[in-house]
mmCIF file of C-alpha atoms in Angstrom:
data_model
loop_
_atom_site.group_PDB
_atom_site.id
_atom_site.type_symbol
_atom_site.label_atom_id
_atom_site.label_comp_id
_atom_site.label_asym_id
_atom_site.label_seq_id
_atom_site.Cartn_x
_atom_site.Cartn_y
_atom_site.Cartn_z
ATOM 1 C CA MET A 21 27.967 -49.985 18.853
ATOM 2 C CA ARG A 22 24.725 -51.551 20.081
ATOM 3 C CA LYS A 23 24.741 -49.247 23.083
ATOM 4 C CA LYS A 24 25.011 -46.207 20.780
ATOM 5 C CA MET A 25 22.162 -47.487 18.588
ATOM 6 C CA LYS A 26 20.042 -48.170 21.641
ATOM 7 C CA SER A 27 20.840 -44.698 23.021
ATOM 8 C CA GLY A 28 19.933 -43.104 19.669
ATOM 9 C CA ILE A 29 16.623 -44.980 19.531
ATOM 10 C CA ILE A 30 15.767 -43.868 23.071
ATOM 11 C CA ILE A 31 16.600 -40.219 22.274
ATOM 12 C CA SER A 32 14.543 -40.313 19.061
ATOM 13 C CA ALA A 33 11.610 -41.919 20.830
ATOM 14 C CA ALA A 34 11.792 -39.334 23.594
ATOM 15 C CA ALA A 35 11.852 -36.512 21.030
ATOM 16 C CA LEU A 36 8.828 -37.947 19.240
ATOM 17 C CA LEU A 37 6.997 -38.349 22.549
ATOM 18 C CA LEU A 38 7.733 -34.747 23.522
ATOM 19 C CA ALA A 39 6.616 -33.498 20.101
ATOM 20 C CA ALA A 40 3.397 -35.512 20.335
ATOM 21 C CA LEU A 41 2.794 -34.273 23.873
ATOM 22 C CA PHE A 42 3.409 -30.662 22.799
ATOM 23 C CA GLY A 43 1.076 -31.026 19.822
ATOM 24 C CA TYR A 44 -1.591 -32.636 22.009
ATOM 25 C CA THR A 45 -1.292 -29.834 24.544
ATOM 26 C CA GLU A 46 -1.501 -27.127 21.905
ATOM 27 C CA PHE A 47 -4.434 -28.796 20.176
ATOM 28 C CA PHE A 48 -6.508 -29.152 23.310
ATOM 29 C CA TYR A 49 -5.342 -26.049 25.166
ATOM 30 C CA GLY A 50 -5.489 -23.755 22.101
ATOM 31 C CA PRO A 51 -9.250 -23.194 22.496
ATOM 32 C CA ILE A 52 -8.732 -22.398 26.167
ATOM 33 C CA LYS A 53 -6.056 -19.826 25.290
ATOM 34 C CA LYS A 54 -8.373 -18.276 22.718
ATOM 35 C CA TRP A 55 -11.233 -18.067 25.198
ATOM 36 C CA ASN A 56 -8.993 -16.485 27.839
ATOM 37 C CA TYR A 57 -7.569 -14.043 25.306
ATOM 38 C CA LYS A 58 -11.049 -13.002 24.134
ATOM 39 C CA ARG A 59 -12.066 -12.351 27.737
ATOM 40 C CA ASP A 60 -8.919 -10.318 28.425
ATOM 41 C CA VAL A 61 -9.267 -8.320 25.186
ATOM 42 C CA LEU A 62 -12.861 -7.395 26.005
ATOM 43 C CA GLN A 63 -11.753 -6.216 29.443
ATOM 44 C CA TYR A 64 -8.940 -4.179 27.851
ATOM 45 C CA LEU A 65 -11.265 -2.557 25.292
ATOM 46 C CA HIS A 66 -13.873 -1.826 27.982
ATOM 47 C CA SER A 67 -11.286 -0.082 30.149
ATOM 48 C CA LYS A 68 -9.761 1.918 27.258
ATOM 49 C CA TYR A 69 -12.754 3.135 25.259
ATOM 50 C CA ASP A 70 -16.044 4.773 26.208
ATOM 51 C CA GLU A 71 -18.081 2.640 23.836
ATOM 52 C CA PRO A 72 -19.094 -1.026 23.756
ATOM 53 C CA MET A 73 -16.928 -3.347 21.682
ATOM 54 C CA LYS A 74 -17.390 -6.852 20.388
ATOM 55 C CA VAL A 75 -14.820 -9.494 19.476
ATOM 56 C CA THR A 76 -15.697 -11.474 16.368
ATOM 57 C CA LYS A 77 -12.866 -13.982 16.420
ATOM 58 C CA VAL A 78 -9.550 -14.929 17.980
ATOM 59 C CA VAL A 79 -6.754 -16.344 15.833
ATOM 60 C CA TYR A 80 -4.159 -18.597 17.455
ATOM 61 C CA TYR A 81 -1.059 -20.043 15.780
ATOM 62 C CA TRP A 82 1.235 -21.860 18.163
ATOM 63 C CA ASP A 83 4.163 -21.790 15.686
ATOM 64 C CA SER A 84 4.008 -18.031 14.964
ATOM 65 C CA ALA A 85 6.127 -15.179 16.345
ATOM 66 C CA LEU A 86 2.837 -13.414 17.175
ATOM 67 C CA PRO A 87 0.755 -16.453 18.068
ATOM 68 C CA ILE A 88 -2.517 -14.852 19.090
ATOM 69 C CA SER A 89 -4.659 -11.897 18.025
ATOM 70 C CA ALA A 90 -8.298 -10.839 18.053
ATOM 71 C CA VAL A 91 -10.569 -9.076 15.577
ATOM 72 C CA ALA A 92 -12.996 -6.612 17.161
ATOM 73 C CA TYR A 93 -15.406 -3.840 16.203
ATOM 74 C CA PRO A 94 -17.449 -1.118 17.923
ATOM 75 C CA ALA A 95 -20.983 -2.306 18.571
ATOM 76 C CA ASP A 96 -22.533 0.543 16.573
ATOM 77 C CA LYS A 97 -20.142 0.164 13.591
ATOM 78 C CA PRO A 98 -19.994 -3.533 12.637
ATOM 79 C CA ASP A 99 -18.199 -2.722 9.368
ATOM 80 C CA LEU A 100 -15.304 -1.088 11.207
ATOM 81 C CA SER A 101 -13.113 -4.009 12.282
ATOM 82 C CA PHE A 102 -9.666 -3.794 13.825
ATOM 83 C CA THR A 103 -7.056 -6.094 15.334
ATOM 84 C CA VAL A 104 -5.922 -6.385 18.957
ATOM 85 C CA MET A 105 -2.521 -7.933 19.632
ATOM 86 C CA PRO A 106 -0.314 -8.484 22.666
ATOM 87 C CA ASP A 107 2.368 -5.822 23.130
ATOM 88 C CA LYS A 108 4.825 -6.067 26.000
ATOM 89 C CA SER A 109 6.075 -2.525 25.337
ATOM 90 C CA SER A 110 2.635 -1.033 26.010
ATOM 91 C CA PRO A 111 1.558 -0.297 29.608
ATOM 92 C CA SER A 112 -1.734 -2.093 28.943
ATOM 93 C CA GLY A 113 0.003 -5.142 27.456
ATOM 94 C CA TYR A 114 -1.959 -4.715 24.211
ATOM 95 C CA ARG A 115 -2.016 -2.633 21.054
ATOM 96 C CA ASP A 116 -5.015 -2.227 18.831
ATOM 97 C CA GLY A 117 -5.831 -0.602 15.503
ATOM 98 C CA TYR A 118 -9.117 1.011 16.439
ATOM 99 C CA ALA A 119 -8.069 4.664 16.251
ATOM 100 C CA PRO A 120 -6.476 4.515 12.751
ATOM 101 C CA GLU A 121 -9.426 2.536 11.381
ATOM 102 C CA LEU A 122 -11.884 5.001 12.935
ATOM 103 C CA TRP A 123 -9.986 7.960 11.456
ATOM 104 C CA LYS A 124 -10.061 6.402 7.987
ATOM 105 C CA PHE A 125 -13.769 5.725 8.470
ATOM 106 C CA GLN A 126 -14.379 9.375 9.402
ATOM 107 C CA ALA A 127 -12.245 10.746 6.557
ATOM 108 C CA SER A 128 -13.968 8.482 4.027
ATOM 109 C CA ALA A 129 -17.346 9.742 5.224
ATOM 110 C CA ASP A 130 -16.209 13.346 4.649
ATOM 111 C CA LEU A 131 -14.921 12.528 1.171
ATOM 112 C CA GLN A 132 -18.145 10.916 -0.031
ATOM 113 C CA PRO A 133 -20.141 14.128 -0.612
ATOM 114 C CA ILE A 134 -17.095 15.859 -2.104
ATOM 115 C CA LEU A 135 -16.685 13.114 -4.708
ATOM 116 C CA SER A 136 -20.388 12.450 -5.202
ATOM 117 C CA ASP A 137 -20.420 13.464 -8.882
ATOM 118 C CA ILE A 138 -17.190 11.693 -9.825
ATOM 119 C CA ASP A 139 -17.265 8.927 -12.424
ATOM 120 C CA GLU A 140 -18.522 5.739 -10.720
ATOM 121 C CA GLU A 141 -15.580 3.679 -11.975
ATOM 122 C CA TYR A 142 -13.125 6.035 -10.293
ATOM 123 C CA LEU A 143 -15.195 6.307 -7.142
ATOM 124 C CA THR A 144 -15.402 2.555 -6.538
ATOM 125 C CA GLN A 145 -11.653 2.135 -7.084
ATOM 126 C CA THR A 146 -10.604 4.855 -4.634
ATOM 127 C CA GLU A 147 -8.416 3.748 -1.730
ATOM 128 C CA LEU A 148 -7.810 5.997 1.280
ATOM 129 C CA ALA A 149 -4.727 5.360 3.413
ATOM 130 C CA PHE A 150 -2.457 7.247 5.778
ATOM 131 C CA ALA A 151 0.580 8.899 4.276
ATOM 132 C CA CYS A 152 3.894 7.694 5.624
ATOM 133 C CA CYS A 153 4.798 7.808 8.442
ATOM 134 C CA GLN A 154 3.276 10.013 11.136
ATOM 135 C CA VAL A 155 0.449 7.609 11.905
ATOM 136 C CA SER A 156 2.928 5.018 13.199
ATOM 137 C CA GLU A 157 4.471 7.589 15.540
ATOM 138 C CA TYR A 158 1.187 8.620 17.137
ATOM 139 C CA ASP A 159 0.917 8.086 20.911
ATOM 140 C CA TYR A 160 -1.949 5.588 21.004
ATOM 141 C CA ASP A 161 -1.365 4.769 24.666
ATOM 142 C CA ALA A 162 -2.429 8.332 25.461
ATOM 143 C CA ILE A 163 -5.920 7.693 24.078
ATOM 144 C CA GLN A 164 -8.291 6.971 26.915
ATOM 145 C CA GLY A 165 -12.059 7.080 26.712
ATOM 146 C CA THR A 166 -12.983 8.892 23.487
ATOM 147 C CA VAL A 167 -10.835 8.674 20.381
ATOM 148 C CA PRO A 168 -10.093 12.185 19.069
ATOM 149 C CA ASP A 169 -11.609 13.173 15.729
ATOM 150 C CA TYR A 170 -9.284 12.614 12.786
ATOM 151 C CA ARG A 171 -9.231 16.387 12.084
ATOM 152 C CA ASP A 172 -7.663 17.016 15.488
ATOM 153 C CA THR A 173 -4.786 14.624 14.814
ATOM 154 C CA GLU A 174 -3.628 16.527 11.686
ATOM 155 C CA LEU A 175 -2.475 13.220 10.221
ATOM 156 C CA PRO A 176 -2.120 13.371 6.414
ATOM 157 C CA PHE A 177 -3.808 10.897 4.077
ATOM 158 C CA GLU A 178 -3.206 9.787 0.521
ATOM 159 C CA LEU A 179 -5.678 8.732 -2.133
ATOM 160 C CA THR A 180 -4.960 6.052 -4.705
ATOM 161 C CA ILE A 181 -7.345 5.381 -7.568
ATOM 162 C CA ARG A 182 -6.584 2.003 -9.197
ATOM 163 C CA ILE A 183 -8.198 1.416 -12.591
ATOM 164 C CA ASN A 184 -7.841 -2.154 -13.857
ATOM 165 C CA ARG A 185 -7.677 -1.386 -17.556
ATOM 166 C CA ALA A 186 -5.653 0.546 -20.107
ATOM 167 C CA MET A 187 -5.852 4.308 -20.148
ATOM 168 C CA LYS A 188 -8.471 5.955 -22.384
ATOM 169 C CA ALA A 189 -8.630 9.365 -24.061
ATOM 170 C CA THR A 190 -11.255 10.553 -21.545
ATOM 171 C CA ASP A 191 -9.167 9.726 -18.469
ATOM 172 C CA ILE A 192 -7.222 13.004 -18.482
ATOM 173 C CA THR A 193 -10.489 14.936 -18.234
ATOM 174 C CA THR A 194 -11.823 12.584 -15.537
ATOM 175 C CA MET A 195 -8.638 12.892 -13.487
ATOM 176 C CA HIS A 196 -8.794 16.693 -13.659
ATOM 177 C CA HIS A 197 -12.463 16.594 -12.624
ATOM 178 C CA TYR A 198 -11.484 14.426 -9.629
ATOM 179 C CA LEU A 199 -8.700 16.816 -8.611
ATOM 180 C CA SER A 200 -10.967 19.845 -9.028
ATOM 181 C CA ALA A 201 -13.512 18.314 -6.646
ATOM 182 C CA LEU A 202 -10.785 18.004 -4.011
ATOM 183 C CA GLN A 203 -9.934 21.710 -4.123
ATOM 184 C CA THR A 204 -12.494 22.384 -1.382
ATOM 185 C CA LYS A 205 -11.005 23.231 2.001
ATOM 186 C CA GLU A 206 -13.505 21.033 3.842
ATOM 187 C CA LYS A 207 -11.719 17.746 3.287
ATOM 188 C CA PRO A 208 -9.127 15.469 4.937
ATOM 189 C CA GLU A 209 -5.528 16.660 4.701
ATOM 190 C CA LEU A 210 -4.163 14.945 1.589
ATOM 191 C CA GLU A 211 -0.445 14.545 1.030
ATOM 192 C CA GLN A 212 -0.828 13.058 -2.433
ATOM 193 C CA ILE A 213 -3.336 11.697 -4.949
ATOM 194 C CA MET A 214 -2.243 8.949 -7.309
ATOM 195 C CA PHE A 215 -4.037 7.472 -10.322
ATOM 196 C CA VAL A 216 -2.847 4.020 -11.413
ATOM 197 C CA PHE A 217 -3.907 2.209 -14.597
ATOM 198 C CA SER A 218 -3.129 -1.495 -15.048
ATOM 199 C CA PRO A 219 -3.448 -2.763 -18.633
ATOM 200 C CA ASN A 220 -4.266 -6.481 -18.661
ATOM 201 C CA HIS A 221 -1.869 -7.405 -21.443
ATOM 202 C CA SER A 222 1.191 -5.421 -20.322
ATOM 203 C CA SER A 223 3.498 -5.018 -17.335
ATOM 204 C CA ALA A 224 3.452 -1.250 -17.905
ATOM 205 C CA GLN A 225 3.100 0.947 -14.822
ATOM 206 C CA ILE A 226 0.889 3.863 -15.816
ATOM 207 C CA GLN A 227 0.497 6.336 -12.982
ATOM 208 C CA TYR A 228 0.054 10.023 -12.244
ATOM 209 C CA ARG A 229 1.032 11.429 -8.845
ATOM 210 C CA PHE A 230 -0.232 14.818 -7.641
ATOM 211 C CA PRO A 231 0.699 16.760 -4.486
ATOM 212 C CA GLY A 232 -2.331 17.283 -2.296
ATOM 213 C CA THR A 233 -1.170 20.715 -1.144
ATOM 214 C CA SER A 234 -1.354 22.496 -4.516
ATOM 215 C CA LEU A 235 -4.411 21.060 -6.258
ATOM 216 C CA GLY A 236 -5.824 24.515 -6.972
ATOM 217 C CA ASP A 237 -2.840 25.348 -9.178
ATOM 218 C CA ILE A 238 -3.153 22.304 -11.469
ATOM 219 C CA GLU A 239 -4.822 22.888 -14.843
ATOM 220 C CA GLN A 240 -5.835 20.059 -17.161
ATOM 221 C CA THR A 241 -2.974 20.998 -19.486
ATOM 222 C CA ASP A 242 -0.539 20.528 -16.584
ATOM 223 C CA LEU A 243 -1.369 16.881 -15.891
ATOM 224 C CA GLU A 244 1.470 15.460 -18.003
ATOM 225 C CA LYS A 245 3.978 17.150 -15.678
ATOM 226 C CA PHE A 246 2.882 14.648 -13.050
ATOM 227 C CA ASN A 247 3.159 11.592 -15.283
ATOM 228 C CA GLU A 248 5.255 8.939 -13.497
ATOM 229 C CA SER A 249 4.511 6.144 -15.939
ATOM 230 C CA ARG A 250 7.073 3.536 -16.880
ATOM 231 C CA LEU A 251 6.832 1.199 -19.866
ATOM 232 C CA PRO A 252 8.748 -1.954 -20.785
ATOM 233 C CA ALA A 253 11.640 -1.167 -23.126
ATOM 234 C CA LYS A 254 10.164 -3.287 -25.942
ATOM 235 C CA ASP A 255 6.831 -1.409 -25.715
ATOM 236 C CA ILE A 256 8.632 1.925 -25.974
ATOM 237 C CA ALA A 257 10.464 0.728 -29.066
ATOM 238 C CA THR A 258 7.170 -0.327 -30.663
ATOM 239 C CA ILE A 259 5.403 2.960 -29.879
ATOM 240 C CA THR A 260 8.248 5.294 -30.897
ATOM 241 C CA GLY A 261 9.618 3.294 -33.827
ATOM 242 C CA ALA A 262 13.057 3.147 -32.189
ATOM 243 C CA SER A 263 15.229 0.064 -32.203
ATOM 244 C CA VAL A 264 16.279 -1.375 -28.850
ATOM 245 C CA GLN A 265 19.085 -3.741 -27.910
ATOM 246 C CA TRP A 266 20.203 -5.084 -24.569
ATOM 247 C CA ASP A 267 23.830 -4.430 -23.565
ATOM 248 C CA GLY A 268 24.396 -7.244 -21.104
ATOM 249 C CA GLU A 269 27.933 -6.177 -20.197
ATOM 250 C CA ASN A 270 26.824 -2.708 -19.051
ATOM 251 C CA GLU A 271 23.267 -3.748 -18.121
ATOM 252 C CA GLN A 272 21.725 -1.119 -20.353
ATOM 253 C CA ALA A 273 18.893 -0.882 -22.847
ATOM 254 C CA VAL A 274 20.167 0.948 -25.941
ATOM 255 C CA PHE A 275 17.508 2.845 -27.923
ATOM 256 C CA THR A 276 18.314 4.228 -31.358
ATOM 257 C CA LEU A 277 16.037 6.545 -33.302
ATOM 258 C CA ASN A 278 17.411 8.413 -36.321
ATOM 259 C CA ASN A 279 20.666 9.965 -35.075
ATOM 260 C CA THR A 280 19.813 9.770 -31.385
ATOM 261 C CA VAL A 281 21.139 7.024 -29.091
ATOM 262 C CA LEU A 282 19.801 6.687 -25.564
ATOM 263 C CA LYS A 283 21.328 4.230 -23.091
ATOM 264 C CA VAL A 284 19.198 3.506 -20.045
ATOM 265 C CA ASN A 285 20.727 1.705 -17.058
ATOM 266 C CA SER A 286 18.863 -1.219 -15.501
ATOM 267 C CA TRP A 287 18.402 0.847 -12.328
ATOM 268 C CA GLY A 288 18.718 4.429 -11.138
ATOM 269 C CA TYR A 289 18.238 7.900 -12.574
ATOM 270 C CA GLU A 290 21.315 8.179 -14.785
ATOM 271 C CA ALA A 291 21.196 7.697 -18.570
ATOM 272 C CA LEU A 292 23.430 8.448 -21.567
ATOM 273 C CA LEU A 293 22.111 10.575 -24.421
ATOM 274 C CA ASN A 294 24.485 10.514 -27.402
ATOM 275 C CA GLY A 295 27.305 9.778 -24.986
ATOM 276 C CA GLU A 296 26.442 12.578 -22.537
ATOM 277 C CA ILE A 297 25.250 11.819 -19.003
ATOM 278 C CA ILE A 298 21.735 13.092 -18.307
ATOM 279 C CA GLU A 299 19.545 12.862 -15.242
ATOM 280 C CA SER A 300 16.226 11.112 -15.738
ATOM 281 C CA PRO A 301 13.187 12.700 -14.018
ATOM 282 C CA LEU A 302 12.367 9.225 -12.678
ATOM 283 C CA ASP A 303 14.375 6.068 -12.051
ATOM 284 C CA ALA A 304 14.351 3.003 -14.286
ATOM 285 C CA TYR A 305 14.331 -0.502 -12.821
ATOM 286 C CA ILE A 306 13.651 -4.158 -13.552
ATOM 287 C CA GLY A 307 9.976 -4.925 -12.966
ATOM 288 C CA GLY A 308 8.149 -8.014 -11.790
ATOM 289 C CA GLU A 309 8.117 -9.597 -15.246
ATOM 290 C CA ASN A 310 11.923 -9.236 -15.428
ATOM 291 C CA GLU A 311 11.466 -6.401 -17.937
ATOM 292 C CA LEU A 312 13.273 -3.072 -17.803
ATOM 293 C CA LEU A 313 10.702 -0.384 -17.019
ATOM 294 C CA VAL A 314 11.731 2.958 -18.525
ATOM 295 C CA PRO A 315 10.204 6.342 -17.538
ATOM 296 C CA VAL A 316 8.025 7.735 -20.310
ATOM 297 C CA ARG A 317 9.173 11.280 -19.577
ATOM 298 C CA LEU A 318 12.801 10.261 -20.135
ATOM 299 C CA ILE A 319 11.962 8.909 -23.606
ATOM 300 C CA GLU A 320 9.911 11.996 -24.482
ATOM 301 C CA GLN A 321 12.771 14.226 -23.371
ATOM 302 C CA ALA A 322 15.468 12.281 -25.188
ATOM 303 C CA PHE A 323 13.671 11.850 -28.516
ATOM 304 C CA ASP A 324 11.674 15.112 -28.376
ATOM 305 C CA THR A 325 8.446 13.210 -28.838
ATOM 306 C CA SER A 326 5.122 12.614 -27.111
ATOM 307 C CA ILE A 327 3.948 9.153 -26.100
ATOM 308 C CA SER A 328 0.250 8.432 -25.917
ATOM 309 C CA LEU A 329 -0.435 6.047 -23.051
ATOM 310 C CA GLU A 330 -3.622 4.973 -24.788
ATOM 311 C CA ASP A 331 -1.359 2.980 -27.124
ATOM 312 C CA VAL A 332 -0.209 0.753 -24.256
#
């Protein structure tokens, strides 16, 4: 028994000693690894691109799956930062995000004059990103010297305008003005444009999604066709005057208004209107506040009504 206890104490002590030694090594050799990595990254960037680069910082986490990375930027564009990480699958041993960040920078610059007379609130809340998923399939290893202009890549973008307030009566006009400005041919290729409104007091998801390829065909009166808003079931009941009950056994919200009964499942596109299966234009689902979010267009279709999102 004593031998086992003594053996256990020795093993535990050895484990603690190894852990302390490992921690000591990482603590004191971490800065050396960072310095070496910064040097190697600068050499990699110098050999890959025909422009001077600078490394602002190196991040090292010994307990991470990707323990080390660097943040760099082109010397003439200090606001354009990107990450450089090790990549064993790449011939260079690295992968970096310079090209995508440069393309977004170029596309944003081209959008600025196009949107110059757009409402300032909308303009400051505009986010430009790549549409899924061609940008991830691009052959970045083939880039050597000069990064091609974003127009030559033919990669599509998407615009998202996030407004942190409830929707107002003037927003329909402002959205149409925004879309009209984008009808010019001299712009980045846009796959979609999405407007998102986030009321402070509600978990409602108010959003309009427009295809970037047919902006010239969209009139202001057409905007509601692109309404992808979803409201909590209780908010819909308040706005429409319907009653709503939760059917826990079937996981459905049951709306009743006059002689119409609509049963909305807790997920998916299928609903029941007076006992008949109908297909919702959008799916319903449980949102982050554990509330069932129901498509506005489904309610308008079922109850032959119109819901003003300004009431949310």
